[in-house]
Amino acid sequence: MSKSNLSAMVRTLRYEAAGIMSVELVPAAGSRAPFPGFTPGAHIDLHLPSGLVRSYSLVNAPGEQGQQNQQSQQSPQSRYVLGILADPKSRGGSRFIHDNFRVGMTLEISEPRNHFVLDESAEHTVLIAGGIGVTPILCMYRRLRALGRSVKLMYCARTAPQAAFVDELDALGGDITYHFDDQHDGKPASLADFLSGQPAGTHAYCCGPGVMLDAFEAACAQAGITNVHIERFAAAPDAPAPATSEGYVVTLAKSGREIAVPAGATLLDTLLAAGIDAEHSCMEGVCGACETRVLDGCPDHRDSVLSASERAGNQVMMICVSGCKGDRLTLDL
């Protein structure tokens, strides 16, 4: 097991909605230490027995220690809870989990990472979830309600039976709008209408399928909302292909080793082939597992994680899909 990874046991599996189950993980037997704390919007990697690594958002409250303690989100966790959809287009991750996970089994997981960070100081927040995108959104809503912040939420699904965690949302109360397409002649929600008229300084968050995220970004622009945050399940349909340039040299600062990335090869594949133990998961520039600090050189960013300002800063890069615009890069590896 990697030094940075954790040993977890499946304590409960629960039906949440059609095709969706929750997985509750606790520290494995023999591990006295609780899990590391996390912040709303975070996710963890599951290292599946099949050899695959998949990322899933944390849905439970930060700071849980046996009972809910929402005032201390950085505190160690007694458990992690995930919501997992049996995706019909599964590449072997979610389908394996639904078919093979059993109570009592153990597996390796990563520590939490967060590229979908909630600004808890915002005067007003709007949250929009589509389908299984409710998992990080529920965590955010739970936190903002506990803090007494101004927040409104819209939860969209094709049908009510496909909407998970509705009971938990209802128990939290507040300003929640549900939109189930089959109750509206199959029409999706008007995000433009929902987002119009929000106060200045509003922070808006959305997690859902790509078509919803595109509509959300357009609606935010129309409404004049500039604090826009999204999280994708997969790379955007129009995302550029992984960078494979004419070739360049990467210097690994920690060892001083130089590795040539040949034309037509990706940076991550080249590093792995050279025996470098580089963290990675999705291989699509979505999960952030392979984020690496850039010490010198200009990355060719191809990910769906970093903001425009983060890309312009060139301080970090996602090495699974990004490359180099010049002939040399120096990485903090």
Coordinates of C-alpha atoms in Angstrom, one line a residue:
M1 CA 0.0 0.0 0.0
S2 CA 1.3 3.5 -0.8
K3 CA 2.4 5.5 2.2
S4 CA -0.2 8.1 1.5
N5 CA -3.1 5.6 1.1
L6 CA -5.4 4.2 3.8
S7 CA -6.8 0.8 4.6
A8 CA -10.6 0.9 4.7
M9 CA -13.4 -1.5 5.4
V10 CA -16.9 -1.5 3.9
R11 CA -19.3 -1.2 6.9
T12 CA -22.6 -0.7 5.1
L13 CA -24.0 -0.8 1.6
R14 CA -27.4 0.9 1.2
Y15 CA -29.9 1.4 -1.6
E16 CA -30.4 5.1 -2.2
A17 CA -32.2 5.3 -5.5
A18 CA -32.6 3.4 -8.8
G19 CA -29.1 2.4 -9.7
I20 CA -27.5 4.3 -6.8
M21 CA -26.1 2.9 -3.6
S22 CA -24.2 4.5 -0.8
V23 CA -20.9 2.9 0.5
E24 CA -19.9 3.6 4.1
L25 CA -16.2 3.1 4.7
V26 CA -14.5 3.0 8.1
P27 CA -10.8 2.4 9.1
A28 CA -10.0 -1.3 8.6
A29 CA -9.5 -3.5 11.6
G30 CA -6.1 -3.0 13.2
S31 CA -6.1 0.7 12.1
R32 CA -6.7 2.7 15.3
A33 CA -6.3 6.1 13.6
P34 CA -9.4 7.7 12.2
F35 CA -9.5 8.9 8.5
P36 CA -8.1 12.3 7.7
G37 CA -10.6 15.2 7.7
F38 CA -12.0 16.7 4.5
T39 CA -13.8 19.8 3.2
P40 CA -17.1 19.9 1.2
G41 CA -16.5 19.0 -2.4
A42 CA -13.7 16.6 -1.7
H43 CA -13.4 13.1 -3.2
I44 CA -11.3 10.0 -2.6
D45 CA -9.9 7.3 -4.9
L46 CA -11.0 3.7 -4.5
H47 CA -8.2 1.2 -5.4
L48 CA -10.5 -1.7 -6.5
P49 CA -9.5 -5.3 -6.3
S50 CA -9.8 -5.5 -10.1
G51 CA -6.8 -3.1 -10.4
L52 CA -8.8 -0.1 -11.4
V53 CA -8.7 3.2 -9.5
R54 CA -11.8 5.3 -9.5
S55 CA -12.7 8.7 -7.8
Y56 CA -15.9 9.4 -5.9
S57 CA -17.2 12.4 -4.0
L58 CA -17.7 12.3 -0.2
V59 CA -21.3 12.9 0.8
N60 CA -21.3 12.8 4.6
A61 CA -20.6 15.7 6.9
P62 CA -17.0 16.9 7.5
G63 CA -15.8 16.4 11.0
E64 CA -17.9 13.3 11.9
Q65 CA -16.6 11.5 15.0
G66 CA -19.2 8.8 15.7
Q67 CA -21.9 11.4 15.7
Q68 CA -22.4 14.5 13.5
N69 CA -20.1 17.4 14.4
Q70 CA -20.4 20.0 11.6
Q71 CA -18.5 22.7 13.4
S72 CA -15.1 21.1 12.9
Q73 CA -14.7 20.1 9.3
Q74 CA -11.0 19.7 9.5
S75 CA -11.2 17.1 12.3
P76 CA -10.4 13.5 11.7
Q77 CA -13.2 11.4 10.3
S78 CA -14.8 8.3 11.8
R79 CA -16.1 7.3 8.4
Y80 CA -16.4 8.3 4.7
V81 CA -19.7 7.9 2.8
L82 CA -19.9 7.8 -1.0
G83 CA -22.8 7.7 -3.4
I84 CA -22.1 5.5 -6.5
L85 CA -24.2 5.2 -9.6
A86 CA -24.1 1.9 -11.6
D87 CA -23.3 3.8 -14.8
P88 CA -24.5 2.0 -17.9
K89 CA -21.4 3.3 -19.7
S90 CA -19.1 2.1 -16.9
R91 CA -15.6 1.2 -17.9
G92 CA -15.5 -1.3 -15.1
G93 CA -15.4 0.9 -12.0
S94 CA -19.0 1.5 -10.8
R95 CA -20.2 -1.7 -12.3
F96 CA -17.6 -3.7 -10.3
I97 CA -18.5 -1.9 -7.1
H98 CA -22.2 -2.6 -7.5
D99 CA -21.6 -6.3 -8.4
N100 CA -18.8 -7.2 -6.1
F101 CA -18.7 -5.0 -3.0
R102 CA -19.7 -6.8 0.2
V103 CA -20.0 -5.6 3.8
G104 CA -16.7 -6.4 5.7
M105 CA -14.4 -6.4 2.6
T106 CA -11.3 -4.2 2.8
L107 CA -9.7 -2.0 0.2
E108 CA -7.1 0.7 -0.2
I109 CA -8.3 4.3 -0.6
S110 CA -6.6 7.6 -1.1
E111 CA -6.6 10.5 1.3
P112 CA -9.3 13.2 0.3
R113 CA -8.5 15.7 -2.4
N114 CA -10.5 18.8 -3.2
H115 CA -10.6 20.7 -6.6
F116 CA -14.3 21.7 -6.0
V117 CA -13.7 23.9 -3.0
L118 CA -16.7 25.6 -1.2
D119 CA -16.2 29.3 -0.3
E120 CA -17.9 29.3 3.1
S121 CA -17.5 33.1 3.4
A122 CA -19.8 33.9 0.4
E123 CA -22.8 36.1 1.2
H124 CA -25.0 33.9 -1.0
T125 CA -24.5 30.5 -2.6
V126 CA -26.4 28.7 -5.3
L127 CA -26.0 24.9 -5.7
I128 CA -27.2 22.9 -8.7
A129 CA -26.9 19.1 -8.9
G130 CA -27.7 16.8 -11.8
G131 CA -28.2 13.1 -11.0
I132 CA -25.4 11.5 -9.1
G133 CA -23.8 15.0 -9.1
V134 CA -25.8 15.5 -5.9
T135 CA -23.0 13.8 -3.8
P136 CA -20.6 16.8 -3.4
I137 CA -23.6 19.2 -3.6
L138 CA -25.3 17.6 -0.6
C139 CA -22.1 17.8 1.4
M140 CA -21.8 21.5 0.5
Y141 CA -25.5 22.2 1.3
R142 CA -25.2 20.4 4.6
R143 CA -22.2 22.5 5.6
L144 CA -23.8 25.8 4.6
R145 CA -27.0 25.0 6.5
A146 CA -25.0 24.2 9.6
L147 CA -23.2 27.5 9.3
G148 CA -26.5 29.4 8.8
R149 CA -25.4 30.8 5.4
S150 CA -27.7 32.0 2.6
V151 CA -28.0 29.2 0.1
K152 CA -30.5 27.8 -2.4
L153 CA -30.3 24.4 -4.1
M154 CA -31.7 22.8 -7.3
Y155 CA -31.6 19.1 -7.7
C156 CA -32.4 17.7 -11.2
A157 CA -33.0 14.1 -12.2
R158 CA -34.8 12.3 -15.0
T159 CA -37.3 10.8 -12.6
A160 CA -38.0 11.0 -8.8
P161 CA -37.0 7.3 -8.3
Q162 CA -33.6 8.1 -9.7
A163 CA -32.9 10.9 -7.2
A164 CA -30.8 9.9 -4.3
F165 CA -30.5 11.4 -0.8
V166 CA -33.8 13.3 -1.1
D167 CA -34.8 12.4 2.5
E168 CA -31.5 13.8 3.7
L169 CA -32.0 17.0 1.8
D170 CA -35.6 17.3 3.1
A171 CA -34.4 16.9 6.6
L172 CA -31.9 19.8 6.2
G173 CA -34.8 22.0 5.1
G174 CA -34.2 25.4 3.5
D175 CA -34.6 26.6 -0.1
I176 CA -34.6 23.5 -2.2
T177 CA -36.1 23.1 -5.7
Y178 CA -36.5 19.6 -7.2
H179 CA -36.9 19.2 -11.0
F180 CA -37.7 15.7 -12.4
D181 CA -37.8 15.8 -16.2
D182 CA -40.7 13.2 -16.5
Q183 CA -42.9 15.6 -14.5
H184 CA -42.2 18.4 -17.0
D185 CA -42.9 16.6 -20.3
G186 CA -39.3 15.4 -20.4
K187 CA -38.0 19.0 -20.4
P188 CA -34.8 19.8 -18.4
A189 CA -34.9 22.6 -15.8
S190 CA -34.3 26.2 -17.0
L191 CA -31.1 27.1 -15.3
A192 CA -31.3 30.6 -16.7
D193 CA -34.5 31.2 -14.8
F194 CA -33.2 29.7 -11.6
L195 CA -30.0 31.7 -11.7
S196 CA -31.5 35.1 -12.7
G197 CA -31.8 37.8 -10.1
Q198 CA -29.1 36.5 -7.7
P199 CA -27.4 39.1 -5.5
A200 CA -24.0 40.5 -6.4
G201 CA -21.1 38.3 -5.3
T202 CA -23.1 35.1 -5.5
H203 CA -21.0 31.9 -5.7
A204 CA -22.6 29.3 -8.0
Y205 CA -21.7 25.6 -8.0
C206 CA -22.8 22.8 -10.3
C207 CA -22.0 19.1 -10.6
G208 CA -23.7 16.9 -13.2
P209 CA -23.5 15.7 -16.7
G210 CA -21.6 17.7 -19.4
V211 CA -24.7 19.1 -21.1
M212 CA -25.9 20.5 -17.7
L213 CA -22.5 22.0 -17.0
D214 CA -22.5 23.7 -20.4
A215 CA -26.0 25.1 -19.8
F216 CA -25.0 26.2 -16.2
E217 CA -21.9 28.2 -17.4
A218 CA -24.0 29.9 -20.1
A219 CA -26.8 30.7 -17.6
C220 CA -24.2 32.1 -15.1
A221 CA -22.8 34.4 -17.9
Q222 CA -26.3 35.5 -18.7
A223 CA -27.1 36.3 -15.1
G224 CA -23.8 38.1 -14.5
I225 CA -22.5 35.6 -12.0
T226 CA -18.7 35.5 -12.1
N227 CA -17.9 33.2 -9.2
V228 CA -18.6 30.0 -11.1
H229 CA -17.5 26.5 -9.9
I230 CA -18.0 23.2 -11.7
E231 CA -17.0 19.6 -11.3
R232 CA -17.1 17.2 -14.2
F233 CA -17.6 13.4 -14.1
A234 CA -15.6 13.0 -17.3
A235 CA -13.6 15.2 -19.7
A236 CA -15.6 17.7 -21.6
P237 CA -16.7 16.5 -25.1
D238 CA -14.7 19.3 -26.7
A239 CA -11.6 18.9 -24.4
P240 CA -8.4 18.7 -26.3
A241 CA -6.7 15.4 -26.7
P242 CA -3.8 14.5 -24.3
A243 CA -0.7 16.5 -25.2
T244 CA 1.7 14.6 -27.4
S245 CA 4.2 17.1 -28.7
E246 CA 7.3 16.7 -30.8
G247 CA 9.1 15.6 -27.7
Y248 CA 10.7 17.3 -24.7
V249 CA 12.8 16.6 -21.6
V250 CA 11.5 16.5 -18.1
T251 CA 13.7 17.1 -15.1
L252 CA 12.6 15.5 -11.8
A253 CA 13.8 18.0 -9.2
K254 CA 13.9 15.6 -6.2
S255 CA 16.2 13.1 -7.9
G256 CA 17.8 15.3 -10.6
R257 CA 16.9 12.6 -13.2
E258 CA 16.1 13.7 -16.7
I259 CA 13.6 11.8 -18.8
A260 CA 12.9 12.4 -22.5
V261 CA 9.2 12.4 -23.5
P262 CA 9.2 11.2 -27.1
A263 CA 6.9 12.5 -29.8
G264 CA 3.5 11.0 -29.6
A265 CA 3.8 9.9 -26.0
T266 CA 2.0 11.4 -22.9
L267 CA 4.0 12.6 -20.0
L268 CA 2.4 10.3 -17.5
D269 CA 2.9 7.2 -19.6
T270 CA 6.5 8.1 -20.1
L271 CA 7.1 8.6 -16.4
L272 CA 5.4 5.3 -15.5
A273 CA 7.4 3.5 -18.2
A274 CA 10.6 4.9 -16.6
G275 CA 9.6 3.5 -13.2
I276 CA 8.5 6.7 -11.6
D277 CA 5.7 6.1 -9.0
A278 CA 3.5 9.0 -10.2
E279 CA 0.1 9.3 -8.6
H280 CA -2.8 9.0 -11.1
S281 CA -6.3 7.8 -11.4
C282 CA -8.8 8.9 -14.1
M283 CA -6.3 9.3 -16.9
E284 CA -8.6 12.0 -18.3
G285 CA -7.6 15.1 -16.5
V286 CA -10.7 15.2 -14.4
C287 CA -10.0 13.9 -10.9
G288 CA -6.8 15.8 -10.0
A289 CA -5.0 12.8 -8.6
C290 CA -1.9 13.4 -10.8
E291 CA -1.6 17.1 -10.0
T292 CA 2.1 18.0 -9.9
R293 CA 3.9 21.2 -9.1
V294 CA 5.8 22.8 -12.0
L295 CA 9.1 24.4 -11.0
D296 CA 10.2 25.5 -14.5
G297 CA 8.9 25.5 -18.1
C298 CA 5.5 26.1 -19.6
P299 CA 2.9 23.3 -19.5
D300 CA 0.5 22.6 -22.3
H301 CA -2.7 22.3 -20.1
R302 CA -5.3 19.9 -21.4
D303 CA -7.2 19.1 -18.1
S304 CA -10.8 19.8 -17.0
V305 CA -9.7 20.6 -13.4
L306 CA -7.7 23.9 -13.3
S307 CA -9.4 27.3 -13.6
A308 CA -8.2 29.7 -16.3
S309 CA -6.2 31.7 -13.7
E310 CA -4.6 28.5 -12.4
R311 CA -3.6 27.5 -15.9
A312 CA -2.1 30.9 -16.6
G313 CA -0.1 30.7 -13.4
N314 CA 1.6 27.5 -14.5
Q315 CA 2.3 26.5 -10.9
V316 CA 0.8 23.0 -11.3
M317 CA -0.3 20.6 -14.1
M318 CA -2.2 17.4 -14.5
I319 CA 0.4 15.1 -16.0
C320 CA -2.0 12.5 -17.3
V321 CA -3.2 14.7 -20.2
S322 CA -1.0 17.8 -20.2
G323 CA 2.4 18.3 -21.8
C324 CA 5.0 20.9 -22.5
K325 CA 4.9 23.9 -24.9
G326 CA 8.6 24.2 -25.0
D327 CA 11.5 21.7 -24.9
R328 CA 11.9 21.4 -21.2
L329 CA 9.9 21.0 -18.0
T330 CA 11.0 20.7 -14.4
L331 CA 8.6 19.0 -12.0
D332 CA 8.5 18.6 -8.2
L333 CA 8.9 14.8 -8.5

